[in-house]
Amino acid sequence: MTETTTPHAVSEKPRRGRPRGAPDASQARRDLIRAGLEHLTEKGYSAVGVDEILKAAKVPKGSFYHHFRSKADFGLALIAAYDSYFAGLLDQAFLDRGRSPLDRLRHFTEMAEAGMARHGFRRGCLVGNLGQEMGALPDDFRQALIGVLTTWQTRTADLFRDAQACGQLSAGLDPDALAQAFWIGWEGAILRAKLELSPAPLRTFTGLFSRLFDGGASP
Amino acid sequence: MTETTTPHAVSEKPRRGRPRGAPDASQARRDLIRAGLEHLTEKGYSAVGVDEILKAAKVPKGSFYHHFRSKADFGLALIAAYDSYFAGLLDQAFLDRGRSPLDRLRHFTEMAEAGMARHGFRRGCLVGNLGQEMGALPDDFRQALIGVLTTWQTRTADLFRDAQACGQLSAGLDPDALAQAFWIGWEGAILRAKLELSPAPLRTFTGLFSRLFDGGASP
DNA sequence: TACTTATTAGACCGTTTCGTCTAATAATTC
DNA sequence: GAATTATTAGACGAAACGGTCTAATAAGTA
């Protein structure tokens, strides 16, 4: 209580000693996240050990447990990082004013396929991977993963609404249901592409999904 | 070479000592497979230890490594067991002569949903689970998993062909592509149902998938 | 400079991992 | 019964697991 009177406890001003850097300014932390994403998108959470990530990131264990409370905490950080990385991807595709709404979606799937091809179709979607492992994961993961998927779906539903406004998509289809179905199927396609090490499943799915637009029913 | 002249080496007749029982007659082996399926459909391969399965099956370690060469060998046996279990399910739904082809498919998805509901949507599809973990699995798993999926797809494509013969499905749709898309999406739906602990994703997917039939385009 | 805190560094710990090993028991044939 | 092989039983081992610990170093403030 002999402090410099900071009653609201919101921000202690007179800090002493070395100031802590912004979380994302730490090179070690960034290296860990990057290595973590690479490994987890390929092999999942349970199959990847902390030491394996340390070695890949060339960061000692002390740093890891300085920046993250536990492996689980690290996993949640990876989800957050993946989420914001993906937000950029979606921006790039969905905000492209030079394309029609449905063409933007197709552009997204093409970018995603190119991304998978870049790694020989060995890396999948972090969200899909962790979702499948959910039975072995700490409970906080569930809401985190659902939240990310919900974000993606919301943006996609908006895109479908734009398509309807353009007259590009039948007004009889429910944009929200369509968006949910898209992400359900798309995650399935990624899983399958990873299994077969081939882009074929991605194409099969998008090919058939787009028939919903063309032949669209009325009610 | 002083044997009882068995030149073709196909079946050594004069065996001595205790005869080895049929592989599937062993109670221990069956218990291991059952416990293994329960655990792996819920948590995956990497997250489940051999000891955990031994404890659940109440079988000692000696028996495990008598019946299976390794954990990986056990995993392949699980895939085979799951495959034949699933063959029965498909027979039940797809050979039902009291229903129209497309109604048989709907019946299958309903049975599958009921099956998931029975375990609180905590258990998924073994093939989907292992497919996602493929990056961390021995190489033999890949062909085994692809093979199982191919079997399912072939049967489903046949069902779609029946539907076309009945005039229930537009002849403009490719049964093989449709079958592949179905299993891609269905696996995605199971993954999502497991994540959300809810049947909703299964319904969303089947609901939208069946619109391909109704509104179906020509070529 | 002296002090204080952030961050790095990796040795170390207890537990769990998959798999091996020896011994006991069971089910046959001779 | 004797011999032979299948199967059960679980103690044990080496390596990997997530996580803790102490010490060293870096980066600031007073």
XYZ file of C-alpha atoms (C1' of nucleotides) in Angstrom:
498
model
C 0.000 0.000 0.000
C 3.027 2.278 -0.031
C 2.872 2.359 -3.823
C 2.611 5.488 -5.886
C -1.142 5.586 -5.384
C -2.586 3.746 -8.366
C -6.065 3.111 -7.100
C -7.783 1.865 -10.225
C -5.226 -0.859 -10.898
C -5.783 -0.406 -14.620
C -2.283 0.568 -15.623
C 0.647 0.687 -13.220
C 2.704 3.577 -14.551
C 5.979 3.772 -12.678
C 7.455 0.423 -13.742
C 11.041 -0.313 -12.892
C 13.624 -2.586 -14.456
C 13.551 -3.889 -17.972
C 10.180 -3.250 -19.607
C 8.430 -6.175 -21.132
C 8.271 -5.972 -24.882
C 5.021 -6.189 -26.823
C 4.035 -9.862 -27.016
C 4.278 -9.978 -30.779
C 7.559 -8.107 -30.865
C 9.394 -11.074 -29.386
C 11.293 -12.907 -32.071
C 11.357 -16.090 -30.038
C 7.614 -16.064 -29.629
C 7.069 -15.483 -33.320
C 9.427 -18.299 -34.223
C 7.594 -20.629 -31.869
C 4.229 -19.751 -33.355
C 5.445 -20.241 -36.882
C 7.074 -23.590 -36.125
C 4.006 -24.608 -34.154
C 1.674 -23.851 -37.036
C 3.830 -25.775 -39.453
C 3.974 -28.825 -37.264
C 0.423 -28.863 -35.971
C -1.219 -28.344 -39.356
C 0.686 -31.377 -40.525
C 0.556 -33.746 -37.566
C -1.949 -32.412 -35.061
C -1.635 -31.490 -31.417
C -1.116 -34.801 -29.664
C 1.485 -36.072 -32.075
C 3.779 -33.063 -31.761
C 5.970 -32.619 -28.716
C 7.146 -29.340 -27.280
C 10.778 -30.306 -27.784
C 10.140 -30.892 -31.476
C 8.867 -27.341 -31.823
C 11.747 -25.923 -29.812
C 14.214 -27.626 -32.077
C 12.492 -26.410 -35.249
C 12.223 -22.855 -33.933
C 15.724 -22.934 -32.449
C 14.414 -21.557 -29.191
C 15.347 -22.928 -25.761
C 12.778 -24.372 -23.399
C 13.090 -21.518 -20.965
C 11.764 -19.106 -23.550
C 8.834 -21.325 -24.380
C 7.620 -21.487 -20.810
C 8.322 -17.826 -20.347
C 5.958 -16.903 -23.174
C 3.383 -19.657 -22.665
C 1.991 -21.154 -19.500
C 1.746 -24.643 -20.948
C 1.484 -26.607 -24.165
C -2.284 -26.120 -24.038
C -1.846 -22.374 -23.675
C 0.469 -22.475 -26.672
C -2.175 -24.366 -28.618
C -4.729 -21.658 -27.950
C -2.212 -19.049 -29.076
C -1.779 -20.994 -32.294
C -5.522 -20.924 -32.905
C -5.537 -17.163 -32.405
C -2.582 -16.732 -34.749
C -4.182 -18.947 -37.360
C -7.397 -16.997 -37.035
C -5.770 -13.678 -37.775
C -3.672 -15.154 -40.568
C -6.846 -16.504 -42.106
C -8.628 -13.200 -41.712
C -6.063 -11.746 -44.081
C -6.656 -14.472 -46.605
C -10.383 -13.904 -46.487
C -9.922 -10.165 -46.865
C -7.781 -10.719 -49.894
C -10.419 -12.871 -51.561
C -13.708 -11.571 -50.241
C -12.998 -7.844 -50.525
C -11.817 -8.045 -54.103
C -14.049 -5.496 -55.774
C -12.938 -6.553 -59.202
C -14.838 -9.807 -58.952
C -18.420 -10.874 -58.540
C -19.336 -12.359 -55.116
C -19.370 -15.973 -56.220
C -16.173 -15.421 -58.124
C -14.559 -14.208 -54.925
C -15.417 -17.462 -53.228
C -13.933 -19.392 -56.105
C -10.854 -17.219 -55.866
C -10.550 -18.124 -52.204
C -10.671 -21.852 -52.890
C -8.074 -21.449 -55.593
C -5.737 -19.603 -53.247
C -6.268 -22.249 -50.618
C -5.485 -25.007 -53.082
C -2.326 -23.215 -54.155
C -1.378 -22.933 -50.485
C -1.809 -26.645 -49.932
C 0.049 -27.462 -53.110
C 2.978 -25.398 -51.858
C 3.466 -27.988 -49.106
C 2.705 -31.071 -51.135
C -0.789 -31.334 -49.639
C 0.746 -32.496 -46.397
C -0.540 -29.630 -44.300
C -4.218 -29.249 -43.562
C -6.331 -26.748 -41.687
C -5.382 -26.195 -38.062
C -9.016 -25.820 -37.075
C -10.007 -29.053 -38.753
C -7.081 -30.911 -37.236
C -7.765 -29.761 -33.704
C -11.489 -30.248 -34.124
C -10.956 -33.893 -34.882
C -8.666 -34.245 -31.878
C -11.144 -32.498 -29.614
C -11.732 -35.640 -27.573
C -8.156 -35.452 -26.361
C -7.889 -31.683 -25.979
C -8.470 -29.331 -23.038
C -11.988 -28.015 -22.899
C -11.193 -24.384 -23.781
C -10.254 -25.482 -27.272
C -13.823 -26.266 -28.210
C -15.205 -22.749 -27.945
C -12.089 -21.292 -29.508
C -12.442 -23.504 -32.571
C -16.184 -23.019 -32.868
C -15.641 -19.287 -32.608
C -13.177 -19.220 -35.477
C -15.428 -21.277 -37.712
C -18.363 -19.054 -36.871
C -16.393 -16.014 -37.958
C -15.531 -17.590 -41.282
C -19.118 -18.641 -41.802
C -20.500 -15.242 -41.024
C -18.268 -13.634 -43.588
C -19.225 -16.256 -46.136
C -22.928 -15.804 -45.447
C -22.487 -12.089 -46.055
C -20.846 -12.891 -49.349
C -23.809 -15.048 -50.324
C -26.143 -12.207 -49.415
C -24.174 -9.947 -51.721
C -24.525 -12.560 -54.415
C -28.259 -12.564 -53.928
C -28.356 -8.772 -54.088
C -26.508 -9.014 -57.399
C -29.018 -11.515 -58.655
C -26.144 -13.965 -58.929
C -27.650 -16.373 -56.440
C -31.227 -17.573 -56.102
C -33.072 -15.752 -53.339
C -34.614 -19.070 -52.373
C -31.409 -20.298 -50.741
C -30.625 -19.536 -47.110
C -27.228 -17.783 -47.044
C -26.457 -18.919 -43.497
C -27.225 -22.558 -44.183
C -25.291 -22.344 -47.405
C -22.284 -20.857 -45.636
C -22.335 -23.504 -42.938
C -22.618 -26.252 -45.512
C -19.727 -24.755 -47.424
C -17.381 -24.863 -44.455
C -18.511 -28.302 -43.402
C -17.772 -29.614 -46.856
C -14.639 -27.581 -47.367
C -13.062 -28.928 -44.185
C -13.984 -32.397 -45.360
C -12.336 -31.707 -48.682
C -9.133 -30.509 -47.029
C -9.025 -33.603 -44.865
C -9.425 -35.748 -47.925
C -6.861 -33.822 -49.945
C -4.375 -34.330 -47.148
C -5.117 -38.028 -47.063
C -4.765 -38.479 -50.823
C -1.993 -35.896 -51.225
C -3.953 -34.478 -54.122
C -6.022 -31.428 -55.062
C -8.737 -33.622 -56.593
C -11.030 -33.659 -53.532
C -10.977 -29.870 -53.350
C -12.083 -29.674 -56.969
C -14.710 -32.366 -56.633
C -16.266 -30.556 -53.737
C -16.226 -27.055 -55.169
C -17.423 -28.397 -58.489
C -20.438 -30.000 -56.971
C -21.095 -27.255 -54.486
C -21.321 -24.665 -57.229
C -24.081 -26.661 -58.890
C -26.242 -25.523 -56.016
C -25.974 -22.028 -57.457
C -26.666 -22.830 -61.085
C -29.479 -25.295 -60.799
C -30.798 -23.606 -57.642
C -34.313 -24.486 -56.537
C -37.097 -21.975 -55.992
C -38.839 -22.331 -52.553
C 13.724 -81.340 -45.478
C 12.976 -84.377 -43.334
C 9.377 -83.229 -42.996
C 6.362 -85.253 -43.960
C 6.763 -84.175 -47.561
C 4.724 -81.016 -47.844
C 6.165 -79.639 -51.032
C 3.737 -76.865 -51.795
C 4.125 -75.182 -48.406
C 0.492 -74.130 -48.558
C -0.738 -75.843 -45.390
C 1.520 -77.735 -42.997
C -0.725 -80.532 -41.842
C 0.943 -82.439 -39.000
C 1.067 -79.660 -36.399
C 2.025 -80.509 -32.849
C 1.321 -78.813 -29.544
C -1.553 -76.494 -28.840
C -3.174 -75.376 -32.092
C -3.593 -71.691 -32.627
C -7.202 -70.610 -32.523
C -8.848 -68.662 -35.303
C -7.750 -65.009 -34.980
C -11.274 -63.758 -34.393
C -12.092 -66.503 -31.937
C -9.756 -65.008 -29.354
C -11.728 -63.183 -26.719
C -8.733 -61.077 -25.761
C -8.230 -59.954 -29.316
C -11.875 -59.045 -29.693
C -11.860 -57.085 -26.454
C -8.791 -55.190 -27.607
C -10.379 -54.301 -30.927
C -13.572 -53.125 -29.301
C -11.774 -50.994 -26.725
C -9.477 -49.695 -29.415
C -12.345 -48.598 -31.629
C -14.060 -46.856 -28.743
C -10.955 -44.953 -27.772
C -9.608 -44.114 -31.217
C -12.913 -42.894 -32.632
C -13.036 -40.487 -29.730
C -9.451 -39.344 -29.308
C -7.485 -40.486 -32.324
C -4.381 -42.594 -32.665
C -1.626 -40.438 -31.221
C -3.552 -39.422 -28.133
C -4.379 -42.964 -27.022
C -1.731 -45.118 -25.382
C -1.526 -48.882 -25.515
C -1.784 -49.101 -21.746
C -5.028 -47.154 -21.808
C -6.527 -49.726 -24.161
C -5.207 -52.626 -22.100
C -6.851 -51.236 -19.011
C -10.181 -50.674 -20.761
C -10.143 -54.126 -22.331
C -8.824 -55.762 -19.150
C -6.193 -57.590 -21.118
C -2.529 -57.826 -20.103
C 0.247 -56.478 -22.202
C 1.567 -59.891 -23.071
C -1.629 -60.696 -24.935
C -1.548 -57.468 -26.852
C 1.909 -58.048 -28.240
C 1.085 -61.660 -28.864
C -1.805 -60.745 -31.145
C -0.327 -57.605 -32.672
C 3.207 -56.854 -33.732
C 3.039 -53.207 -32.684
C 0.675 -50.335 -32.006
C 0.760 -49.532 -35.707
C -0.185 -53.102 -36.590
C -3.032 -52.814 -34.113
C -4.144 -49.604 -35.789
C -4.342 -51.324 -39.157
C -6.372 -54.128 -37.576
C -8.745 -51.500 -36.238
C -9.210 -50.068 -39.710
C -10.022 -53.535 -41.035
C -12.467 -54.159 -38.197
C -14.105 -50.805 -38.735
C -14.369 -51.517 -42.432
C -16.257 -54.767 -41.944
C -18.437 -53.246 -39.239
C -19.315 -50.470 -41.632
C -20.013 -52.903 -44.438
C -22.830 -54.276 -42.299
C -24.241 -50.823 -41.731
C -24.209 -50.090 -45.432
C -25.856 -53.411 -46.214
C -28.573 -52.637 -43.739
C -29.305 -49.292 -45.355
C -28.406 -49.772 -49.007
C -29.974 -53.190 -49.546
C -33.307 -52.225 -48.047
C -35.688 -53.177 -50.851
C -38.589 -51.460 -49.139
C -37.142 -48.040 -49.893
C -36.264 -46.011 -52.943
C -32.514 -45.546 -53.590
C -32.306 -41.990 -52.348
C -34.408 -42.929 -49.353
C -31.859 -45.606 -48.512
C -29.144 -43.004 -48.401
C -31.252 -40.861 -46.120
C -31.857 -43.899 -43.956
C -28.121 -44.419 -43.679
C -27.476 -40.886 -42.508
C -30.256 -41.221 -39.962
C -28.775 -44.417 -38.583
C -25.375 -42.787 -38.438
C -26.778 -39.803 -36.580
C -28.495 -42.100 -34.107
C -25.205 -43.899 -33.623
C -23.392 -40.663 -32.862
C -26.167 -39.524 -30.559
C -25.801 -42.739 -28.573
C -22.348 -41.546 -27.509
C -23.171 -37.909 -27.028
C -21.544 -36.993 -30.363
C -18.160 -37.566 -28.788
C -17.120 -40.338 -31.153
C -16.445 -39.669 -34.800
C -15.460 -41.761 -37.771
C -12.266 -43.785 -37.384
C -11.333 -43.194 -40.997
C -11.791 -39.454 -40.702
C -9.835 -39.329 -37.461
C -6.890 -41.269 -38.805
C -6.999 -39.420 -42.097
C -6.475 -36.147 -40.318
C -3.602 -37.611 -38.293
C -2.001 -39.057 -41.403
C 1.015 -36.768 -41.092
C 1.969 -38.568 -37.899
C 1.041 -42.092 -38.936
C 3.018 -44.928 -40.536
C 2.809 -44.921 -44.295
C 0.731 -48.085 -44.667
C -2.202 -46.292 -43.129
C -2.702 -44.095 -46.136
C -3.598 -46.803 -48.624
C -5.674 -48.619 -46.037
C -7.774 -45.540 -45.374
C -8.101 -44.593 -49.026
C -9.151 -48.146 -49.778
C -11.940 -48.100 -47.228
C -13.261 -44.786 -48.472
C -13.126 -46.017 -52.041
C -15.254 -49.017 -51.105
C -17.870 -46.819 -49.494
C -17.877 -44.488 -52.459
C -18.250 -47.274 -54.963
C -21.297 -48.610 -53.175
C -22.746 -45.126 -52.985
C -22.132 -44.500 -56.667
C -23.995 -47.718 -57.436
C -26.864 -46.470 -55.345
C -26.937 -43.248 -57.319
C -26.976 -45.242 -60.547
C -29.985 -47.143 -59.233
C -31.607 -43.825 -58.455
C -31.022 -42.719 -62.032
C -32.477 -45.962 -63.358
C -35.566 -45.283 -61.239
C -35.800 -41.813 -62.664
C -35.329 -40.536 -59.126
C -32.104 -38.732 -59.965
C -31.268 -36.571 -62.949
C -29.223 -38.457 -65.526
C -27.126 -35.325 -65.948
C -25.283 -35.887 -62.679
C -22.161 -38.018 -62.507
C -22.788 -40.758 -59.919
C -19.110 -41.186 -59.121
C -18.473 -37.500 -58.570
C -21.664 -37.285 -56.552
C -20.597 -40.205 -54.372
C -17.172 -38.742 -53.779
C -18.647 -35.385 -52.906
C -21.042 -37.058 -50.529
C -18.303 -38.749 -48.533
C -16.109 -35.683 -48.554
C -18.941 -33.629 -47.121
C -20.216 -36.317 -44.813
C -16.825 -36.719 -43.164
C -16.712 -32.961 -42.767
C -20.124 -33.041 -41.163
C -19.088 -35.726 -38.681
C -15.998 -33.754 -37.755
C -18.117 -30.705 -37.157
C -20.774 -32.615 -35.207
C -18.064 -33.949 -32.936
C -16.694 -30.471 -32.427
C -20.077 -28.937 -31.620
C -21.431 -32.024 -29.846
C -24.570 -31.644 -31.902
C -26.428 -33.310 -34.782
C -27.034 -29.960 -36.471
C -24.059 -30.152 -38.872
C -25.181 -33.574 -40.099
C -28.606 -32.173 -40.892
C -27.284 -29.015 -42.491
C -25.132 -31.040 -44.816
C -27.683 -33.659 -45.803
C -30.309 -30.964 -46.198
C -28.216 -29.041 -48.628
C -26.803 -32.051 -50.370
C -30.240 -33.340 -51.207
C -31.020 -30.099 -53.008
C -28.630 -31.303 -55.654
C -31.177 -34.001 -56.448
C -34.293 -31.833 -56.547
C -33.102 -28.775 -58.355
C -30.525 -30.770 -60.342
C -29.153 -29.169 -63.483
C -29.002 -30.948 -66.810
C -25.422 -31.519 -68.045
C 26.924 2.769 -11.466
C 23.424 0.270 -8.990
C 19.136 -1.740 -9.179
C 15.279 -4.156 -11.100
C 12.847 -6.913 -14.138
C 12.547 -9.563 -18.792
C 14.307 -13.034 -21.303
C 17.343 -16.758 -22.518
C 19.673 -21.132 -21.538
C 19.424 -25.875 -20.735
C 20.093 -29.342 -16.943
C 17.004 -31.886 -14.538
C 12.619 -34.410 -12.663
C 8.783 -37.481 -12.402
C 5.624 -39.688 -15.486
C 4.235 -41.935 -19.452
C 5.454 -43.873 -23.864
C 6.022 -48.318 -26.770
C 8.048 -52.449 -26.636
C 10.755 -56.650 -24.584
C 11.512 -60.225 -21.496
C 10.859 -64.308 -18.515
C 7.816 -67.204 -16.437
C 3.460 -69.376 -15.717
C -0.573 -71.667 -17.552
C -3.602 -73.853 -21.204
C -4.580 -76.899 -24.917
C -3.390 -79.952 -27.825
C -0.651 -84.549 -29.990
C 2.070 -88.598 -29.317
C 2.121 -88.689 -18.743
C 5.526 -86.284 -21.865
C 6.274 -83.128 -25.311
C 5.087 -79.090 -27.813
C 3.093 -74.872 -28.887
C -0.402 -70.961 -27.818
C -1.667 -67.681 -24.783
C -1.640 -65.079 -20.564
C 0.684 -62.334 -17.016
C 3.007 -58.314 -15.722
C 7.760 -56.645 -14.258
C 11.073 -54.159 -16.549
C 13.859 -50.862 -19.779
C 15.136 -47.019 -22.733
C 13.398 -43.062 -24.652
C 10.220 -39.277 -24.926
C 6.804 -36.575 -22.598
C 5.361 -31.959 -20.342
C 7.016 -29.073 -17.022
C 10.204 -26.924 -13.253
C 14.330 -24.992 -11.672
C 18.522 -22.188 -11.175
C 21.644 -19.381 -13.252
C 23.200 -16.241 -16.699
C 22.440 -12.336 -19.563
C 19.912 -8.300 -21.545
C 17.609 -3.991 -21.205
C 15.859 -0.757 -19.191
C 15.234 3.172 -14.737
C 17.027 5.914 -10.891
